Amino acid sequence: MPVDCQDDPVTATQQDLVRLDDIRDAAARISGLVVRTPLLPCPWADELWLKPESLQPIGAFKLRGATNALHRLDLDHRRAGVVTHSSGNHGQALAYAGRALGIPVTVVMPDVSTPLKIEATRGYGAEVILVPQASRETVAKQFVTDRGMTLIPPYDHPDIIAGQGTVGLEIFEDLSNVDVVVVPVGGGGLSSGVATAIKALAPHVAVIGVEPAVAADAAESLAAGVVRIWPEQRMLSTIADGLRTPLSELTLAHLSAHLDAIITVAEDEILDAVKVLARRGRLITEPSGAVTTAAVLHHRDELPAGRTVAVVSGGNIDPRLAATLFTD
């Protein structure tokens, strides 16, 4: 069942929240470096459009926030370089944007990250440091201390949230009569930005978050009004590796203010959506990017009625998983 979200921010003040003007400024900064992805109508599902961020050069929406954040750095901070911790997509995005802007990038990645994402991040020129999942933030912060680098977190930063919010701007520009926007929720950067943009432009539009049922820490956090941290092994149980991170106080505040509800999807539903998107939508999608389609396919009765946009957040699927899904 969907979990309704609170009406007001929980820990951050109104002054801490990203605004529509911040998102519009971000859109101007990233223009030319980030693809303006289309809305794809789905003849196989009534009143459904897909926003395929899998078509970005690095295969995920993360390029938006990373590019905006790097553009905001002054010359001294650019020269010193940046560091981040990431399961893959944010690291790839920062590496790609850093190469384009001439900024050195170090990415601290969990040693359980998919080889495809590790290799891609290195391929864009970043230094990759592999560590246990629980150590990645600590190690990244040590680089700040030891090397004087700037930390660009995957989601817990207003410049990241503003950059991701450009997805919402584009949705409304292309389908101004949209009724429902469905967005994945991991750490909350994408969902915070999209919900902020949509609610500022059209408060009546329902913005619904989706996360895996086996890693539903965001639903619990929103219900409780405080960030809940689930055990690492529990979060690792989902195939949607991009959605294994907890909310931050900043993203919880945005979602509490702007998200209408959050629903959860089962692991088999996620994998079914990956296959449907490939076979009927002609889109290669990673499990994290398919959760919104899974919600539409398997939980339509939990979603509001009307013209619906599902954000497909990424397409960097592990080839080994793809081989098991697309052979029958």
Tab-separated table of C-alpha atoms in Angstrom, residues 46-302:
chain	number	residue	atom	x	y	z
A	46	ASP	CA	-2.878	3.534	-21.281
A	47	GLU	CA	-1.934	7.152	-20.578
A	48	LEU	CA	1.720	6.340	-19.843
A	49	TRP	CA	4.805	8.229	-20.994
A	50	LEU	CA	8.416	7.327	-20.194
A	51	LYS	CA	11.167	9.840	-19.399
A	52	PRO	CA	14.244	7.772	-20.426
A	53	GLU	CA	17.228	9.176	-18.552
A	54	SER	CA	18.940	5.965	-19.639
A	55	LEU	CA	19.663	7.890	-22.862
A	56	GLN	CA	22.118	10.239	-21.140
A	57	PRO	CA	25.756	9.817	-22.282
A	58	ILE	CA	26.614	8.000	-19.035
A	59	GLY	CA	23.321	6.099	-19.037
A	60	ALA	CA	21.658	7.819	-16.068
A	61	PHE	CA	20.087	11.056	-14.778
A	62	LYS	CA	23.049	11.644	-12.440
A	63	LEU	CA	24.850	13.638	-15.125
A	64	ARG	CA	22.471	16.539	-14.493
A	65	GLY	CA	23.331	17.103	-10.846
A	66	ALA	CA	27.030	16.348	-11.283
A	67	THR	CA	27.378	18.853	-14.125
A	68	ASN	CA	25.524	21.552	-12.211
A	69	ALA	CA	27.621	21.014	-9.073
A	70	LEU	CA	30.939	21.168	-10.938
A	71	HIS	CA	29.892	24.293	-12.825
A	72	ARG	CA	29.300	25.993	-9.469
A	73	LEU	CA	32.897	25.490	-8.260
A	74	ASP	CA	35.370	28.359	-8.328
A	75	LEU	CA	38.759	28.051	-10.029
A	76	ASP	CA	40.717	27.077	-6.895
A	77	HIS	CA	38.325	24.256	-6.040
A	78	ARG	CA	38.369	23.037	-9.625
A	79	ARG	CA	42.160	22.829	-9.601
A	80	ALA	CA	42.196	20.857	-6.318
A	81	GLY	CA	39.761	18.315	-7.754
A	82	VAL	CA	36.683	16.623	-6.368
A	83	VAL	CA	35.899	13.345	-4.643
A	84	THR	CA	32.665	11.428	-4.209
A	85	HIS	CA	31.298	8.135	-2.931
A	86	SER	CA	29.007	6.275	-5.312
A	87	SER	CA	27.678	2.848	-6.217
A	88	GLY	CA	28.278	3.726	-9.843
A	89	ASN	CA	26.030	6.161	-11.681
A	90	HIS	CA	26.952	9.321	-9.759
A	91	GLY	CA	30.602	8.358	-10.003
A	92	GLN	CA	30.314	7.940	-13.756
A	93	ALA	CA	28.479	11.241	-14.041
A	94	LEU	CA	31.068	13.152	-12.038
A	95	ALA	CA	33.901	11.538	-13.998
A	96	TYR	CA	32.260	12.417	-17.322
A	97	ALA	CA	31.484	16.009	-16.303
A	98	GLY	CA	34.928	16.409	-14.728
A	99	ARG	CA	36.616	15.326	-17.945
A	100	ALA	CA	34.522	17.803	-19.942
A	101	LEU	CA	35.335	20.663	-17.549
A	102	GLY	CA	38.969	19.727	-16.856
A	103	ILE	CA	38.429	18.871	-13.173
A	104	PRO	CA	40.233	15.887	-11.556
A	105	VAL	CA	37.802	13.352	-10.052
A	106	THR	CA	38.251	10.559	-7.499
A	107	VAL	CA	35.397	8.113	-6.919
A	108	VAL	CA	35.179	5.877	-3.852
A	109	MET	CA	33.012	2.903	-4.850
A	110	PRO	CA	31.667	-0.101	-2.912
A	111	ASP	CA	33.529	-3.266	-3.818
A	112	VAL	CA	30.131	-4.837	-4.610
A	113	SER	CA	29.485	-2.370	-7.450
A	114	THR	CA	28.840	-3.917	-10.840
A	115	PRO	CA	32.016	-4.299	-12.941
A	116	LEU	CA	30.332	-2.390	-15.781
A	117	LYS	CA	29.982	0.723	-13.615
A	118	ILE	CA	33.502	0.439	-12.213
A	119	GLU	CA	35.028	0.098	-15.679
A	120	ALA	CA	32.936	2.949	-17.087
A	121	THR	CA	33.931	5.298	-14.264
A	122	ARG	CA	37.612	4.562	-14.858
A	123	GLY	CA	37.054	4.926	-18.588
A	124	TYR	CA	35.937	8.538	-18.113
A	125	GLY	CA	39.263	9.285	-16.452
A	126	ALA	CA	38.424	9.109	-12.745
A	127	GLU	CA	40.587	7.550	-10.068
A	128	VAL	CA	38.497	4.703	-8.586
A	129	ILE	CA	38.999	3.473	-5.016
A	130	LEU	CA	37.152	0.250	-4.103
A	131	VAL	CA	36.151	-0.178	-0.437
A	132	PRO	CA	33.543	-2.093	1.612
A	133	GLN	CA	30.038	-0.635	1.273
A	134	ALA	CA	29.967	0.758	4.812
A	135	SER	CA	33.334	2.549	4.426
A	136	ARG	CA	32.769	4.583	1.303
A	137	GLU	CA	31.685	7.859	2.930
A	138	THR	CA	34.464	7.738	5.524
A	139	VAL	CA	37.126	7.105	2.896
A	140	ALA	CA	35.798	9.885	0.651
A	141	LYS	CA	35.928	12.370	3.539
A	142	GLN	CA	39.524	11.352	4.218
A	143	PHE	CA	40.438	12.461	0.693
A	144	VAL	CA	39.000	15.880	1.513
A	145	THR	CA	41.278	16.083	4.551
A	146	ASP	CA	44.383	14.602	2.949
A	147	ARG	CA	44.238	16.147	-0.523
A	148	GLY	CA	42.110	19.262	-0.057
A	149	MET	CA	39.532	17.996	-2.533
A	150	THR	CA	35.888	19.092	-2.609
A	151	LEU	CA	33.306	16.464	-1.702
A	152	ILE	CA	30.437	16.236	-4.203
A	153	PRO	CA	27.949	13.816	-2.593
A	154	PRO	CA	25.572	11.742	-4.718
A	155	TYR	CA	22.386	13.425	-3.487
A	156	ASP	CA	22.815	15.322	-0.203
A	157	HIS	CA	23.584	18.725	-1.735
A	158	PRO	CA	21.358	21.544	-3.067
A	159	ASP	CA	23.327	21.823	-6.331
A	160	ILE	CA	22.788	18.102	-6.977
A	161	ILE	CA	19.082	18.339	-6.170
A	162	ALA	CA	18.674	21.395	-8.411
A	163	GLY	CA	20.395	19.642	-11.297
A	164	GLN	CA	18.225	16.542	-10.964
A	165	GLY	CA	15.166	18.785	-10.796
A	166	THR	CA	15.660	19.693	-14.449
A	167	VAL	CA	14.017	16.331	-15.204
A	168	GLY	CA	10.815	17.765	-13.732
A	169	LEU	CA	11.110	20.971	-15.753
A	170	GLU	CA	11.377	18.999	-18.982
A	171	ILE	CA	8.441	16.757	-18.111
A	172	PHE	CA	6.157	19.746	-17.586
A	173	GLU	CA	7.410	21.523	-20.715
A	174	ASP	CA	6.638	18.460	-22.835
A	175	LEU	CA	3.372	17.393	-21.167
A	176	SER	CA	1.851	20.356	-19.337
A	177	ASN	CA	-1.404	18.455	-18.735
A	178	VAL	CA	0.349	15.624	-16.879
A	179	ASP	CA	-1.587	14.272	-13.897
A	180	VAL	CA	0.935	11.955	-12.205
A	181	VAL	CA	4.737	11.796	-12.112
A	182	VAL	CA	6.304	8.596	-10.771
A	183	VAL	CA	9.950	8.781	-9.709
A	184	PRO	CA	12.426	6.343	-8.099
A	185	VAL	CA	13.576	7.021	-4.531
A	186	GLY	CA	17.034	6.013	-3.331
A	187	GLY	CA	18.971	8.719	-1.538
A	188	GLY	CA	16.301	11.135	-2.692
A	189	GLY	CA	18.198	13.599	-4.899
A	190	LEU	CA	16.218	12.870	-8.066
A	191	SER	CA	12.849	12.582	-6.348
A	192	SER	CA	13.513	15.772	-4.335
A	193	GLY	CA	14.388	17.760	-7.427
A	194	VAL	CA	11.573	16.418	-9.586
A	195	ALA	CA	8.959	16.886	-6.862
A	196	THR	CA	10.184	20.434	-6.198
A	197	ALA	CA	9.936	21.398	-9.867
A	198	ILE	CA	6.578	19.763	-10.536
A	199	LYS	CA	4.880	21.097	-7.411
A	200	ALA	CA	6.128	24.629	-8.123
A	201	LEU	CA	4.845	24.513	-11.694
A	202	ALA	CA	1.613	22.554	-11.109
A	203	PRO	CA	0.692	21.905	-7.451
A	204	HIS	CA	-2.241	19.695	-8.465
A	205	VAL	CA	0.011	17.094	-10.134
A	206	ALA	CA	0.589	14.017	-7.959
A	207	VAL	CA	4.253	13.107	-7.476
A	208	ILE	CA	4.672	9.515	-6.308
A	209	GLY	CA	7.923	7.915	-5.193
A	210	VAL	CA	8.780	4.246	-5.729
A	211	GLU	CA	11.343	2.044	-3.974
A	212	PRO	CA	11.976	-1.686	-3.544
A	213	ALA	CA	9.898	-3.359	-0.839
A	214	VAL	CA	12.983	-5.107	0.565
A	215	ALA	CA	14.785	-1.759	0.899
A	216	ALA	CA	11.903	0.494	1.898
A	217	ASP	CA	13.814	2.746	4.268
A	218	ALA	CA	12.492	5.906	2.576
A	219	ALA	CA	8.867	4.885	3.147
A	220	GLU	CA	9.670	4.234	6.799
A	221	SER	CA	11.529	7.544	7.096
A	222	LEU	CA	8.677	9.507	5.558
A	223	ALA	CA	6.133	7.838	7.825
A	224	ALA	CA	8.261	8.486	10.923
A	225	GLY	CA	9.385	11.985	10.010
A	226	VAL	CA	13.056	11.137	10.669
A	227	VAL	CA	15.739	9.411	8.604
A	228	ARG	CA	15.738	5.671	9.222
A	229	ILE	CA	18.931	3.749	8.442
A	230	TRP	CA	18.386	0.102	7.576
A	231	PRO	CA	21.099	-2.556	8.085
A	232	GLU	CA	23.538	-2.864	5.197
A	233	GLN	CA	22.736	-6.508	4.488
A	234	ARG	CA	19.041	-5.720	4.287
A	235	MET	CA	19.644	-2.953	1.752
A	236	LEU	CA	21.939	-5.171	-0.301
A	237	SER	CA	19.081	-7.648	-0.747
A	238	THR	CA	17.515	-5.588	-3.545
A	239	ILE	CA	18.585	-6.035	-7.152
A	240	ALA	CA	18.111	-2.262	-7.551
A	241	ASP	CA	21.642	-1.335	-6.498
A	242	GLY	CA	21.145	2.388	-7.150
A	243	LEU	CA	18.386	2.531	-4.520
A	244	ARG	CA	20.320	1.069	-1.588
A	245	THR	CA	21.229	4.404	0.012
A	246	PRO	CA	19.252	6.088	2.821
A	247	LEU	CA	17.663	9.513	2.641
A	248	SER	CA	19.528	12.462	4.132
A	249	GLU	CA	17.938	15.101	6.334
A	250	LEU	CA	17.966	17.440	3.317
A	251	THR	CA	16.230	15.031	0.951
A	252	LEU	CA	13.776	13.947	3.645
A	253	ALA	CA	12.826	17.595	4.072
A	254	HIS	CA	12.221	18.039	0.341
A	255	LEU	CA	10.186	14.836	0.049
A	256	SER	CA	8.159	15.614	3.159
A	257	ALA	CA	7.320	18.978	1.630
A	258	HIS	CA	6.585	17.913	-1.939
A	259	LEU	CA	6.069	14.147	-2.385
A	260	ASP	CA	2.456	12.979	-2.242
A	261	ALA	CA	3.092	9.302	-1.453
A	262	ILE	CA	5.592	6.497	-1.815
A	263	ILE	CA	4.848	2.916	-2.869
A	264	THR	CA	6.997	-0.196	-2.906
A	265	VAL	CA	7.543	-2.871	-5.538
A	266	ALA	CA	8.702	-6.483	-5.257
A	267	GLU	CA	11.933	-7.822	-6.740
A	268	ASP	CA	10.143	-9.981	-9.317
A	269	GLU	CA	8.057	-6.969	-10.349
A	270	ILE	CA	11.223	-4.938	-10.916
A	271	LEU	CA	12.762	-7.639	-13.099
A	272	ASP	CA	9.518	-8.007	-15.042
A	273	ALA	CA	9.571	-4.262	-15.733
A	274	VAL	CA	13.163	-4.471	-16.999
A	275	LYS	CA	12.021	-7.097	-19.502
A	276	VAL	CA	8.903	-5.160	-20.544
A	277	LEU	CA	10.905	-1.984	-21.093
A	278	ALA	CA	13.365	-3.877	-23.297
A	279	ARG	CA	10.844	-5.860	-25.309
A	280	ARG	CA	7.985	-3.369	-25.626
A	281	GLY	CA	9.633	-0.038	-24.921
A	282	ARG	CA	12.922	-0.779	-26.731
A	283	LEU	CA	14.826	0.579	-23.720
A	284	ILE	CA	17.690	-1.120	-21.902
A	285	THR	CA	17.102	-0.316	-18.247
A	286	GLU	CA	18.827	-1.213	-15.003
A	287	PRO	CA	16.611	-2.442	-12.144
A	288	SER	CA	16.812	0.892	-10.286
A	289	GLY	CA	15.502	2.646	-13.376
A	290	ALA	CA	12.661	0.179	-13.859
A	291	VAL	CA	10.953	0.533	-10.462
A	292	THR	CA	8.583	3.241	-11.698
A	293	THR	CA	7.443	1.099	-14.609
A	294	ALA	CA	7.038	-1.783	-12.173
A	295	ALA	CA	4.711	0.409	-10.125
A	296	VAL	CA	2.603	1.229	-13.184
A	297	LEU	CA	2.484	-2.384	-14.379
A	298	HIS	CA	1.799	-4.051	-11.032
A	299	HIS	CA	0.341	-1.374	-8.729
A	300	ARG	CA	-1.797	0.775	-11.007
A	301	ASP	CA	-4.627	0.731	-8.471
A	302	GLU	CA	-2.321	2.412	-5.924
